[in-house]
Structure formats: structure tokens, C-alpha cells
Amino acid sequence: MEIDVLGEPYESHTIDLGRDDEGPVVATLVRRRAERPTRRAVLYVHGFNDYFFQTHLADFFAEQGWDFYALDLRKYGRSLLPHQTPNFARSLTEYYPELDESARIIRSDHGHDQLLVAGHSTGGLLTALWAHSRQGQGLVDGLFLNSPFFDFNVPWLIKGPLMTAVLGLSKRSPYRRVPTAELGLYGQSLHTDHRGEWTYNLAWKPVISFPVTAGWLQAIRHGQHRLRAGLGIDVPILVACSTRTYRGKGWHEDLRATDAVLDVDHIVRWAPGLGPRVTITRFDGGVHDLTLSGPDVRAEVFRELGRWIDAFVPPPGRPEIEVPPAPEESVA
């Protein structure tokens, strides 16, 4: 691995994924190691119009004794090449090879026994589907979904008839741009050049999102339909989101304390269908990426995440909880 664009202690490794109809394709695996050797690792996957830059998230896990990895998917962030359409995919399964290879590197090459996968927004939808498809293989030990993209935050008329009409283009013209609102309010609430507290590469995460294409829209819709039909993920899952969705059309201070991208009620509605062990937690004052919320809220997010990990993804070798016998067994 080489020194990452973030500088030490971050390293990165380019994953060669061959070619597609636009040319060569790569993904990028970023690593930040804990202070002491550990066999526990977390793999973080970003959302749409996004890439990994949240070093405070990596710091949290490293301080808890986890090696932290983040994957910039093909055509995103570090992996976006000049000849490519940003963020484009025809199916979410196109991302499975880089997820598989990342898991192989983390477990086989780097010697980790335990893997927690964390996905934000579109990354939450993707990692849930991938974890379901890899159940029984021992690749994943837990799943943390931060405001996962389980449904479109649009009125029924757009989600139903109009979207169906637009998606008719996906096979004939997958690269065709689909008109969307471009206010960039969420981006304004985050970046220091506008109204936020975070600094990141605007070429990789622009304030006004990269254009949505018909092919990508079809990929998301198909993935959401599969998820909402019910999954069977066989590891503990933490689903986290804000308590409120922002409904305004212009700037308001509520943008600093609500999810301005997704309908949080959709997340809560569909989360129980992920598998048999799902914990749902909501944060008052949380924004779409909960780890980018205001200081008090993100501190609570990390506290809750830490408590959940201790309970559901404990270190290997921790003794099992002893279950007391039933009264009739004691008598016998």
C-alpha cells in the first residue's frame, strides 16, 4: 500500500477491475491502522456523490482497537478516472467484485478474523444486498448502516408512473441524464466554503451533486425492490438515522439538524426486513451522514455505535453469556 492523499497514517491500494464499456476500471482501498496490532477490522463504504474523507470516523475505530478500511467504489472519489462517467453503474452487483476483493485483502492478506462493514446511504443499500448475497460464507460479522438508501424521497407520482417512464430509457440510453433538483442545500450545510464545518475535495464530492443517469437510477430501483422484498442477512445489524427529514426548498437552519436527502420514515419502515437481528436507533438533530452532524449529536452517534459493537460484535474469544436453566430443569 502507498501513502494516501490524506497523508500518514492513511495508506491506499488500487484494485484493478479490468475494463468496461468506458475503459479501464479501478477501486481504491484506504487503510488507517490502529496503534496496536489487531485482528479486528471495519470496512466503510460511502454514499452517492461521495468518497471517504471522514477521518474522525477512522480515528474512532482505531481508538477502539479496530483497523479501519474505506473503499472508494469504481467511478467515485480516488477511483474516478478521466474517461469515466462519475458514479455510474447499471447494477449494484457491479460493485460486488471490489467488495469481495476488499474482504479478501482484509481477511486473508492482512490477517483479520473479524470484519464489521459500515455503509452510508447508497453504500448502506449496497452493503446490505452484498452481505445478504454472501451469507453463510463467514465474510461479515456485523453491519452498521448509516442512513441507508432504502427508498426514494420523492412523491408517489414521481416514484411511480413518471419514474417508470424515465427508466424506460435505461436500456436504450443508460448514460442519459435524468433531471433532478439541484439546490445543493445538503452540500452547502457541510462544506466550509459555504455554511458547514467540513473540508473535502469538491471535485469528488461537489456541492451540487453529480448528474443522475438513467442506468444508475435503474440500478438503485432494482436494488431497493430486492431489499424491500426481504433479506436474510445472518449477522447483527445496526440501522441508524435522524428523527426528522427536511422538507424545505430553500436554506433554513433546520438543514443542520435533519436529513435533507432521504425520508427517515422509509428507513425505519424497511429496516426490520433486513434479517432477524436488527437494531434501529434514531438521533434527534442528526443530518444525512450522521457522522457529520453537529458535535453533540455525532458524539452520541459514536457512543451508541460503541455500545452496540460491545453488545453485538464483541472481540473474538469473549466468553458466551451463560443461560440459566429453566425452573423445571433445575428441579430435575
XYZ file of N, CA and C in Angstrom, residues 68-323:
768
model
N -9.010 0.322 10.414
C -10.074 0.936 9.622
C -9.722 0.893 8.141
N -10.680 0.436 7.344
C -10.554 0.435 5.892
C -11.749 1.173 5.296
N -11.517 1.867 4.198
C -12.601 2.512 3.455
C -12.412 2.196 1.980
N -13.523 1.967 1.308
C -13.478 1.623 -0.114
C -14.099 2.746 -0.933
N -13.297 3.379 -1.785
C -13.841 4.266 -2.807
C -14.223 3.384 -3.998
N -15.511 3.234 -4.219
C -16.002 2.361 -5.278
C -15.559 2.845 -6.655
N -15.671 1.973 -7.643
C -15.365 2.356 -9.023
C -16.131 3.627 -9.404
N -15.457 4.545 -10.082
C -16.048 5.780 -10.616
C -16.470 6.762 -9.532
N -15.898 6.597 -8.341
C -16.106 7.542 -7.243
C -14.747 7.982 -6.702
N -14.653 9.229 -6.255
C -13.514 9.702 -5.489
C -12.170 9.346 -6.076
N -11.338 8.690 -5.282
C -9.987 8.301 -5.690
C -9.999 7.396 -6.916
N -11.126 6.711 -7.127
C -11.210 5.711 -8.199
C -11.764 6.275 -9.502
N -12.193 7.542 -9.494
C -12.778 8.155 -10.688
C -11.676 8.520 -11.682
N -11.735 7.924 -12.875
C -10.747 8.166 -13.917
C -11.288 9.157 -14.944
N -10.400 9.865 -15.665
C -10.842 10.945 -16.564
C -11.850 10.513 -17.625
N -11.800 9.265 -18.068
C -12.678 8.827 -19.155
C -14.034 8.329 -18.658
N -14.281 8.388 -17.342
C -15.468 7.754 -16.775
C -16.594 8.727 -16.463
N -17.819 8.201 -16.483
C -18.997 8.947 -16.029
C -19.076 8.805 -14.520
N -18.989 9.907 -13.767
C -18.950 9.792 -12.305
C -20.153 9.031 -11.755
N -19.845 8.095 -10.832
C -20.867 7.400 -10.026
C -21.747 6.460 -10.838
N -21.392 6.173 -12.090
C -22.287 5.404 -12.953
C -22.206 3.909 -12.669
N -23.366 3.247 -12.740
C -23.459 1.778 -12.706
C -24.787 1.376 -13.301
N -24.829 0.215 -13.914
C -26.083 -0.334 -14.426
C -26.759 -1.254 -13.419
N -25.972 -1.767 -12.475
C -26.484 -2.668 -11.440
C -25.598 -2.540 -10.210
N -26.194 -2.652 -9.036
C -25.393 -2.595 -7.820
C -24.479 -3.806 -7.700
N -24.800 -4.885 -8.389
C -23.925 -6.054 -8.350
C -22.591 -5.790 -9.033
N -22.495 -4.731 -9.834
C -21.215 -4.374 -10.444
C -20.157 -4.057 -9.385
N -20.606 -3.643 -8.197
C -19.671 -3.289 -7.132
C -19.229 -4.494 -6.303
N -19.850 -5.636 -6.499
C -19.509 -6.795 -5.680
C -18.047 -7.214 -5.822
N -17.436 -7.149 -7.030
C -16.027 -7.562 -7.120
C -15.096 -6.769 -6.209
N -15.266 -5.439 -6.104
C -14.376 -4.689 -5.218
C -14.679 -4.941 -3.750
N -15.940 -5.222 -3.423
C -16.254 -5.600 -2.051
C -15.649 -6.961 -1.716
N -15.786 -7.915 -2.634
C -15.198 -9.233 -2.425
C -13.679 -9.146 -2.261
N -13.044 -8.384 -3.139
C -11.593 -8.274 -3.085
C -11.146 -7.545 -1.823
N -11.881 -6.525 -1.405
C -11.537 -5.830 -0.160
C -11.625 -6.778 1.022
N -12.703 -7.568 1.082
C -12.858 -8.530 2.176
C -11.734 -9.564 2.149
N -11.332 -9.985 0.947
C -10.241 -10.955 0.842
C -8.931 -10.369 1.346
N -8.634 -9.125 0.935
C -7.408 -8.468 1.385
C -7.408 -8.323 2.900
N -8.522 -7.840 3.448
C -8.606 -7.590 4.889
C -8.457 -8.884 5.677
N -9.126 -9.936 5.225
C -9.111 -11.194 5.983
C -7.880 -12.049 5.668
N -7.622 -12.283 4.404
C -6.549 -13.208 4.028
C -5.177 -12.547 4.018
N -5.034 -11.437 3.304
C -3.721 -10.797 3.190
C -3.296 -10.108 4.480
N -4.243 -9.459 5.154
C -3.896 -8.672 6.338
C -4.235 -9.381 7.644
N -4.802 -10.574 7.574
C -4.924 -11.431 8.744
C -5.945 -11.045 9.787
N -7.098 -10.495 9.378
C -8.134 -10.137 10.344
C -9.164 -11.259 10.470
N -9.570 -11.521 11.706
C -10.548 -12.565 11.980
C -11.974 -12.035 12.018
N -12.111 -10.739 12.205
C -13.429 -10.146 12.417
C -13.580 -8.927 11.510
N -14.743 -8.834 10.826
C -14.978 -7.732 9.895
C -16.356 -7.133 10.126
N -16.370 -5.871 10.499
C -17.591 -5.085 10.595
C -17.684 -4.235 9.335
N -18.805 -4.280 8.635
C -18.998 -3.493 7.420
C -19.920 -2.324 7.740
N -19.508 -1.111 7.357
C -20.282 0.100 7.599
C -20.619 0.746 6.262
N -21.896 0.997 6.010
C -22.311 1.605 4.756
C -23.163 2.828 4.992
N -22.890 3.890 4.236
C -23.671 5.125 4.348
C -24.510 5.352 3.099
N -25.798 5.623 3.257
C -26.717 5.999 2.190
C -26.735 4.936 1.083
N -26.310 5.269 -0.138
C -26.257 4.255 -1.188
C -25.337 3.110 -0.789
N -24.266 3.424 -0.075
C -23.391 2.381 0.445
C -24.097 1.474 1.436
N -25.089 2.008 2.145
C -25.873 1.188 3.053
C -26.761 0.204 2.313
N -27.386 0.668 1.233
C -28.179 -0.229 0.388
C -27.277 -1.296 -0.228
N -26.153 -0.875 -0.775
C -25.236 -1.792 -1.441
C -24.699 -2.851 -0.483
N -24.201 -2.437 0.680
C -23.586 -3.405 1.591
C -24.618 -4.365 2.170
N -25.862 -3.903 2.333
C -26.908 -4.811 2.800
C -27.162 -5.908 1.770
N -27.282 -5.518 0.497
C -27.515 -6.502 -0.561
C -26.322 -7.445 -0.702
N -25.115 -6.907 -0.612
C -23.917 -7.733 -0.724
C -23.806 -8.700 0.448
N -24.062 -8.210 1.672
C -23.986 -9.088 2.841
C -25.011 -10.216 2.740
N -26.198 -9.893 2.221
C -27.209 -10.931 2.023
C -26.720 -11.967 1.016
N -26.117 -11.522 -0.073
C -25.669 -12.441 -1.121
C -24.495 -13.297 -0.667
N -23.781 -12.862 0.372
C -22.608 -13.601 0.861
C -22.883 -14.287 2.200
N -24.148 -14.391 2.577
C -24.461 -15.018 3.862
C -23.973 -16.456 3.892
N -23.544 -16.889 5.066
C -23.047 -18.237 5.244
C -21.598 -18.431 4.870
N -20.937 -17.380 4.355
C -19.542 -17.511 3.924
C -18.549 -17.035 4.979
N -19.050 -16.453 6.072
C -18.163 -16.002 7.130
C -17.362 -14.772 6.786
N -17.818 -13.973 5.833
C -17.083 -12.762 5.449
C -17.370 -11.591 6.377
N -18.617 -11.471 6.825
C -19.078 -10.301 7.578
C -19.529 -10.741 8.963
N -19.134 -9.970 9.993
C -19.526 -10.274 11.369
C -20.556 -9.295 11.918
N -20.752 -8.176 11.255
C -21.731 -7.192 11.682
C -21.886 -6.138 10.607
N -23.016 -5.427 10.643
C -23.331 -4.438 9.618
C -23.862 -3.177 10.291
N -23.225 -2.029 10.015
C -23.665 -0.729 10.520
C -24.111 0.105 9.331
N -25.401 0.432 9.269
C -25.965 1.188 8.157
C -26.355 2.583 8.636
N -25.663 3.564 8.087
C -25.820 4.969 8.458
C -26.704 5.649 7.414
N -27.993 5.891 7.771
C -28.968 6.500 6.854
C -28.989 5.783 5.505
N -29.283 4.500 5.495
C -29.242 3.734 4.238
C -30.348 4.136 3.268
N -30.052 4.038 1.987
C -30.926 4.486 0.889
C -31.901 3.368 0.523
N -32.938 3.178 1.346
C -33.896 2.101 1.132
C -35.058 2.493 0.225
N -35.247 3.787 0.001
C -36.372 4.234 -0.827
C -36.077 5.643 -1.321
N -36.740 6.026 -2.421
C -36.581 7.374 -2.964
C -37.425 8.360 -2.165
N -36.847 9.493 -1.863
C -37.541 10.548 -1.122
C -38.220 11.493 -2.111
N -39.229 10.966 -2.808
C -39.976 11.749 -3.788
C -41.452 11.384 -3.678
N -42.367 12.248 -4.145
C -43.797 11.932 -4.108
C -44.125 10.702 -4.941
N -45.264 10.071 -4.629
C -45.658 8.841 -5.297
C -45.734 9.009 -6.812
N -46.235 10.150 -7.293
C -46.390 10.335 -8.730
C -45.055 10.246 -9.446
N -44.011 10.796 -8.813
C -42.675 10.732 -9.410
C -42.091 9.339 -9.248
N -42.270 8.749 -8.053
C -41.716 7.435 -7.765
C -42.372 6.348 -8.617
N -43.657 6.546 -8.951
C -44.398 5.534 -9.686
C -44.391 5.766 -11.184
N -45.464 6.344 -11.730
C -45.593 6.449 -13.190
C -44.461 7.209 -13.880
N -44.060 8.355 -13.339
C -43.045 9.147 -14.024
C -41.689 8.447 -14.020
N -41.328 7.831 -12.868
C -40.048 7.130 -12.823
C -40.055 5.929 -13.753
N -41.173 5.230 -13.825
C -41.272 4.089 -14.730
C -41.035 4.524 -16.171
N -41.599 5.676 -16.528
C -41.411 6.189 -17.880
C -39.953 6.554 -18.134
N -39.340 7.213 -17.151
C -37.940 7.605 -17.310
C -37.045 6.378 -17.415
N -37.344 5.355 -16.601
C -36.497 4.169 -16.587
C -36.608 3.349 -17.857
N -37.610 3.654 -18.686
C -37.665 3.028 -19.998
C -36.459 3.389 -20.840
N -35.788 4.471 -20.451
C -34.586 4.909 -21.169
C -33.351 4.115 -20.785
N -33.405 3.429 -19.635
C -32.178 2.876 -19.061
C -31.512 1.840 -19.964
N -32.289 1.051 -20.679
C -31.681 0.048 -21.558
C -31.167 0.672 -22.846
N -31.943 1.644 -23.382
C -31.543 2.265 -24.647
C -30.473 3.334 -24.445
N -30.609 4.104 -23.367
C -29.694 5.232 -23.139
C -29.302 5.287 -21.662
N -28.515 4.323 -21.177
C -28.197 4.277 -19.746
C -27.426 5.484 -19.237
N -26.694 6.168 -20.136
C -25.907 7.317 -19.704
C -26.694 8.637 -19.777
N -27.930 8.556 -20.203
C -28.718 9.776 -20.327
C -28.982 10.384 -18.947
N -28.789 11.686 -18.844
C -29.001 12.368 -17.569
C -30.484 12.541 -17.288
N -30.839 12.337 -16.009
C -32.223 12.473 -15.572
C -32.356 13.779 -14.806
N -33.295 14.645 -15.173
C -33.453 15.924 -14.461
C -33.781 15.706 -12.984
N -33.058 16.403 -12.116
C -33.307 16.350 -10.673
C -33.137 17.750 -10.097
N -33.634 17.937 -8.871
C -33.438 19.210 -8.185
C -31.956 19.408 -7.904
N -31.445 20.616 -8.098
C -30.012 20.860 -7.961
C -29.736 22.050 -7.033
N -30.443 22.093 -5.912
C -30.247 23.201 -4.983
C -28.951 23.065 -4.194
N -28.503 21.829 -3.980
C -27.253 21.626 -3.251
C -27.311 22.051 -1.804
N -28.496 22.019 -1.200
C -28.634 22.501 0.179
C -27.847 21.647 1.165
N -27.883 20.333 0.967
C -27.140 19.463 1.878
C -25.644 19.750 1.773
N -25.147 19.879 0.540
C -23.735 20.194 0.359
C -23.366 21.521 0.991
N -24.234 22.524 0.866
C -23.973 23.815 1.495
C -23.879 23.697 3.013
N -24.672 22.797 3.578
C -24.688 22.651 5.037
C -23.433 21.966 5.565
N -22.652 21.341 4.656
C -21.486 20.578 5.096
C -20.166 21.299 4.896
N -19.947 21.884 3.716
C -18.605 22.340 3.350
C -18.279 23.713 3.923
N -17.004 23.894 4.305
C -16.571 25.154 4.905
C -16.626 26.326 3.936
N -16.616 26.070 2.631
C -16.737 27.155 1.660
C -18.138 27.753 1.658
N -19.071 27.095 2.318
C -20.461 27.550 2.325
C -20.928 27.759 3.772
N -21.691 26.804 4.333
C -22.246 27.012 5.671
C -21.860 25.897 6.635
N -20.881 25.070 6.259
C -20.566 23.898 7.063
C -19.228 23.959 7.750
N -18.846 22.831 8.383
C -17.594 22.760 9.145
C -16.602 21.761 8.563
N -16.928 21.162 7.406
C -16.092 20.104 6.873
C -15.369 20.550 5.606
N -14.139 20.074 5.458
C -13.344 20.344 4.259
C -13.110 19.035 3.530
N -13.420 19.011 2.247
C -13.198 17.820 1.435
C -13.052 18.245 -0.011
N -12.709 17.310 -0.874
C -12.422 17.582 -2.273
C -13.726 17.783 -3.041
N -13.996 18.990 -3.470
C -15.242 19.294 -4.175
C -15.263 18.733 -5.593
N -14.115 18.322 -6.109
C -14.107 17.648 -7.408
C -14.647 16.227 -7.276
N -14.539 15.649 -6.097
C -15.017 14.292 -5.844
C -16.379 14.273 -5.145
N -16.717 15.361 -4.490
C -17.997 15.472 -3.787
C -18.499 16.911 -3.966
N -19.009 17.230 -5.152
C -19.432 18.604 -5.421
C -20.650 18.999 -4.589
N -20.770 20.300 -4.348
C -21.913 20.802 -3.567
C -23.210 20.473 -4.282
N -23.273 20.755 -5.572
C -24.395 20.292 -6.391
C -23.989 18.948 -6.972
N -24.759 17.932 -6.658
C -24.381 16.552 -6.939
C -24.046 16.302 -8.407
N -23.206 15.289 -8.633
C -23.007 14.793 -9.990
C -24.371 14.437 -10.588
N -24.526 14.549 -11.906
C -25.810 14.224 -12.536
C -26.216 12.775 -12.310
N -27.515 12.569 -12.177
C -28.083 11.227 -12.075
C -28.339 10.713 -13.489
N -27.967 9.463 -13.747
C -28.191 8.866 -15.055
C -29.310 7.826 -14.984
N -29.888 7.533 -16.141
C -30.975 6.552 -16.204
C -30.495 5.174 -15.764
N -29.272 4.800 -16.139
C -28.737 3.498 -15.751
C -28.572 3.373 -14.249
N -28.010 4.408 -13.630
C -27.833 4.393 -12.170
C -29.184 4.344 -11.465
N -30.151 5.117 -11.967
C -31.481 5.136 -11.362
C -32.113 3.754 -11.405
N -31.959 3.061 -12.525
C -32.494 1.703 -12.642
C -31.785 0.763 -11.678
N -30.465 0.915 -11.530
C -29.710 0.065 -10.602
C -30.216 0.236 -9.176
N -30.449 1.474 -8.767
C -30.939 1.737 -7.412
C -32.349 1.188 -7.233
N -33.193 1.441 -8.214
C -34.583 0.973 -8.097
C -34.638 -0.552 -7.976
N -33.859 -1.246 -8.786
C -33.844 -2.711 -8.728
C -33.324 -3.181 -7.368
N -32.268 -2.547 -6.882
C -31.712 -2.928 -5.590
C -32.692 -2.687 -4.454
N -33.395 -1.569 -4.495
C -34.382 -1.275 -3.459
C -35.532 -2.268 -3.488
N -35.998 -2.621 -4.664
C -37.073 -3.617 -4.768
C -36.630 -4.948 -4.168
N -35.380 -5.331 -4.441
C -34.887 -6.587 -3.885
C -34.840 -6.508 -2.361
N -34.357 -5.406 -1.828
C -34.257 -5.252 -0.381
C -35.634 -5.240 0.274
N -36.566 -4.520 -0.327
C -37.890 -4.390 0.291
C -38.692 -5.680 0.197
N -38.272 -6.611 -0.656
C -38.902 -7.934 -0.692
C -38.468 -8.785 0.496
N -37.438 -8.332 1.232
C -36.975 -9.036 2.406
C -35.658 -9.732 2.172
N -34.701 -9.515 3.079
C -33.397 -10.152 3.012
C -33.232 -11.106 4.195
N -32.152 -11.853 4.177
C -31.869 -12.787 5.257
C -30.451 -12.642 5.763
N -30.010 -11.412 6.011
C -28.646 -11.173 6.478
C -28.448 -11.876 7.814
N -27.390 -12.683 7.919
C -27.228 -13.575 9.063
C -26.282 -13.049 10.136
N -26.098 -11.717 10.203
C -25.264 -11.118 11.242
C -26.035 -9.962 11.876
N -25.623 -9.519 13.076
C -26.302 -8.368 13.705
C -26.168 -7.110 12.853
N -27.231 -6.308 12.839
C -27.286 -5.094 12.014
C -27.724 -3.925 12.882
N -27.017 -2.812 12.790
C -27.432 -1.552 13.398
C -27.830 -0.598 12.282
N -29.092 -0.163 12.285
C -29.587 0.821 11.328
C -29.798 2.127 12.073
N -29.146 3.192 11.630
C -29.208 4.478 12.319
C -29.638 5.573 11.355
N -30.438 6.507 11.865
C -30.875 7.635 11.044
C -31.318 8.773 11.947
N -31.639 9.888 11.338
C -32.143 11.053 12.052
C -33.603 10.831 12.458
N -34.107 11.720 13.282
C -35.527 11.658 13.650
C -36.397 12.455 12.691
N -35.779 13.311 11.862
C -36.585 14.193 11.013
C -35.987 14.311 9.619
N -36.873 14.544 8.646
C -36.492 14.809 7.260
C -36.760 16.269 6.939
N -35.835 16.903 6.216
C -36.034 18.295 5.809
C -36.926 18.358 4.576
N -37.982 19.188 4.639
C -38.942 19.287 3.542
C -38.881 20.619 2.796
N -38.024 21.523 3.212
C -37.993 22.848 2.603
C -37.336 22.864 1.235
N -37.516 23.968 0.529
C -36.946 24.148 -0.811
C -35.787 25.137 -0.828
N -35.585 25.849 0.279
C -34.501 26.815 0.362
C -33.750 26.653 1.664
N -32.738 27.523 1.850
C -31.904 27.389 3.038
C -32.695 27.683 4.306
N -32.458 26.842 5.321
C -33.020 27.041 6.658
C -32.069 26.377 7.639
N -32.004 26.908 8.861
C -31.109 26.341 9.860
C -31.451 24.894 10.194
N -32.680 24.460 9.891
C -33.040 23.057 10.128
C -32.169 22.102 9.317
N -31.543 22.601 8.274
C -30.668 21.743 7.474
C -29.482 21.228 8.283
N -29.163 21.904 9.373
C -28.068 21.464 10.225
C -28.487 20.372 11.208
N -29.786 20.022 11.217
C -30.276 19.108 12.251
C -31.296 18.103 11.723
N -31.351 17.918 10.400
C -32.310 16.984 9.803
C -31.645 16.273 8.628
N -32.289 15.218 8.150
C -31.829 14.538 6.948
C -32.411 15.263 5.741
N -31.561 15.906 4.957
C -32.005 16.676 3.803
C -31.977 15.859 2.516
N -31.725 14.553 2.625
C -31.598 13.709 1.431
C -32.684 12.637 1.380
N -32.870 11.901 2.463
C -33.804 10.776 2.481
C -34.955 11.014 3.448
N -36.031 10.265 3.247
C -37.163 10.250 4.183
C -36.824 9.231 5.267
N -36.590 9.702 6.477
C -36.142 8.803 7.542
C -37.214 7.774 7.907
N -38.483 8.087 7.674
C -39.534 7.103 7.957
C -39.434 5.896 7.028
N -38.946 6.112 5.805
C -38.716 4.990 4.901
C -37.656 4.043 5.479
N -36.598 4.619 6.034
C -35.519 3.803 6.593
C -36.050 2.917 7.707
N -36.817 3.522 8.617
C -37.364 2.782 9.749
C -38.371 1.733 9.280
N -39.113 2.053 8.230
C -40.117 1.115 7.723
C -39.487 -0.161 7.184
N -38.407 -0.032 6.421
C -37.860 -1.183 5.719
C -36.761 -1.909 6.475
N -36.201 -1.299 7.510
C -35.081 -1.901 8.235
C -35.380 -3.279 8.817
N -36.571 -3.520 9.406
C -36.797 -4.842 10.008
C -36.716 -6.002 9.026
N -36.875 -5.748 7.739
C -36.827 -6.816 6.750
C -35.429 -7.234 6.332
N -34.397 -6.637 6.951
C -33.022 -6.969 6.572
C -32.602 -8.349 7.058
N -33.095 -8.746 8.200
C -32.681 -10.011 8.800
C -33.273 -10.148 10.185
N -32.916 -11.210 10.905
C -33.542 -11.478 12.198
C -32.993 -10.669 13.368
N -31.824 -10.029 13.204
C -31.216 -9.296 14.333
C -30.904 -7.859 13.916
N -31.938 -7.023 13.954
C -31.817 -5.632 13.528
C -32.098 -4.704 14.704
N -31.185 -3.791 14.969
C -31.372 -2.732 15.952
C -31.560 -1.420 15.198
N -32.580 -0.655 15.557
C -32.837 0.641 14.932
C -32.636 1.727 15.976
N -31.847 2.725 15.639
C -31.646 3.843 16.556
C -31.721 5.144 15.775
N -32.367 6.155 16.384
C -32.576 7.444 15.714
C -31.984 8.556 16.563
N -31.470 9.577 15.883
C -30.763 10.650 16.570
C -31.416 11.992 16.266
N -31.932 12.615 17.304
C -32.523 13.939 17.156
C -31.421 14.943 16.847
N -31.560 15.669 15.748
C -30.533 16.620 15.334
C -29.525 16.043 14.368
N -29.720 14.784 13.947
C -28.785 14.172 13.017
C -29.007 14.619 11.587
N -27.926 14.759 10.822
C -28.027 15.051 9.396
C -27.911 13.739 8.624
N -27.922 13.833 7.294
C -27.961 12.615 6.472
C -26.800 11.684 6.791
N -25.575 12.172 6.726
C -24.448 11.385 7.220
C -24.330 11.700 8.705
N -24.772 10.775 9.522
C -24.845 11.044 10.961
C -23.492 11.418 11.542
N -22.400 10.911 10.965
C -21.080 11.225 11.490
C -20.648 12.654 11.167
N -21.414 13.361 10.324
C -21.128 14.763 10.007
C -22.106 15.709 10.700
N -22.881 15.188 11.637
C -23.804 16.006 12.409
C -23.031 16.943 13.327
N -23.762 17.828 14.007
C -23.128 18.724 14.962
C -22.390 17.953 16.046
N -21.475 18.611 16.761
C -20.597 17.910 17.713
C -21.334 17.054 18.740
N -22.384 17.585 19.349
C -23.089 16.831 20.387
C -23.769 15.592 19.805
N -24.354 15.746 18.622
C -25.066 14.628 18.019
C -24.083 13.556 17.565
N -23.011 13.942 16.894
C -22.088 12.911 16.428
C -21.396 12.217 17.601
N -21.206 12.920 18.718
C -20.664 12.252 19.904
C -21.620 11.170 20.385
N -22.914 11.460 20.363
C -23.903 10.466 20.761
C -23.954 9.310 19.766
N -23.778 9.626 18.476
C -23.730 8.566 17.456
C -22.596 7.605 17.757
N -21.420 8.129 18.058
C -20.276 7.267 18.337
C -20.463 6.497 19.636
N -21.074 7.125 20.649
C -21.331 6.401 21.902
C -22.280 5.233 21.664
N -23.350 5.495 20.916
C -24.325 4.443 20.648
C -23.716 3.334 19.794
N -22.912 3.715 18.810
C -22.241 2.730 17.976
C -21.303 1.871 18.814
N -20.571 2.500 19.708
C -19.667 1.746 20.579
C -20.409 0.766 21.470
N -21.546 1.197 22.024
C -22.339 0.298 22.876
C -22.875 -0.880 22.073
N -23.329 -0.599 20.852
C -23.866 -1.680 20.018
C -22.773 -2.686 19.656
N -21.603 -2.195 19.302
C -20.496 -3.092 18.967
C -20.151 -3.974 20.161
N -20.071 -3.379 21.353
C -19.742 -4.161 22.544
C -20.758 -5.275 22.766
N -22.027 -4.984 22.469
C -23.083 -5.959 22.722
C -23.196 -7.010 21.632
N -23.048 -6.595 20.362
C -23.379 -7.486 19.249
C -22.186 -7.954 18.417
N -21.069 -7.232 18.492
C -19.872 -7.649 17.742
C -18.675 -7.623 18.704
N -18.728 -8.438 19.751
C -17.650 -8.433 20.744
C -16.377 -9.041 20.185
N -15.252 -8.818 20.850
C -13.989 -9.394 20.367
C -14.062 -10.912 20.332
N -13.413 -11.524 19.370
C -13.377 -12.996 19.331
C -12.800 -13.542 20.637
N -13.384 -14.611 21.108
C -12.885 -15.229 22.330
C -13.581 -14.793 23.582
N -14.427 -13.748 23.508
C -15.158 -13.357 24.707
C -16.101 -14.494 25.100
N -16.130 -14.874 26.397
C -16.992 -15.987 26.816
C -18.460 -15.734 26.488
N -19.144 -16.778 26.080
C -20.579 -16.679 25.813
C -21.335 -16.405 27.107
N -22.453 -15.705 26.995
C -23.302 -15.459 28.157
C -23.908 -16.780 28.611
N -23.811 -17.052 29.915
C -24.385 -18.279 30.447
C -25.897 -18.122 30.598
N -26.623 -19.052 30.063
C -28.081 -19.017 30.128
C -28.534 -19.875 31.294
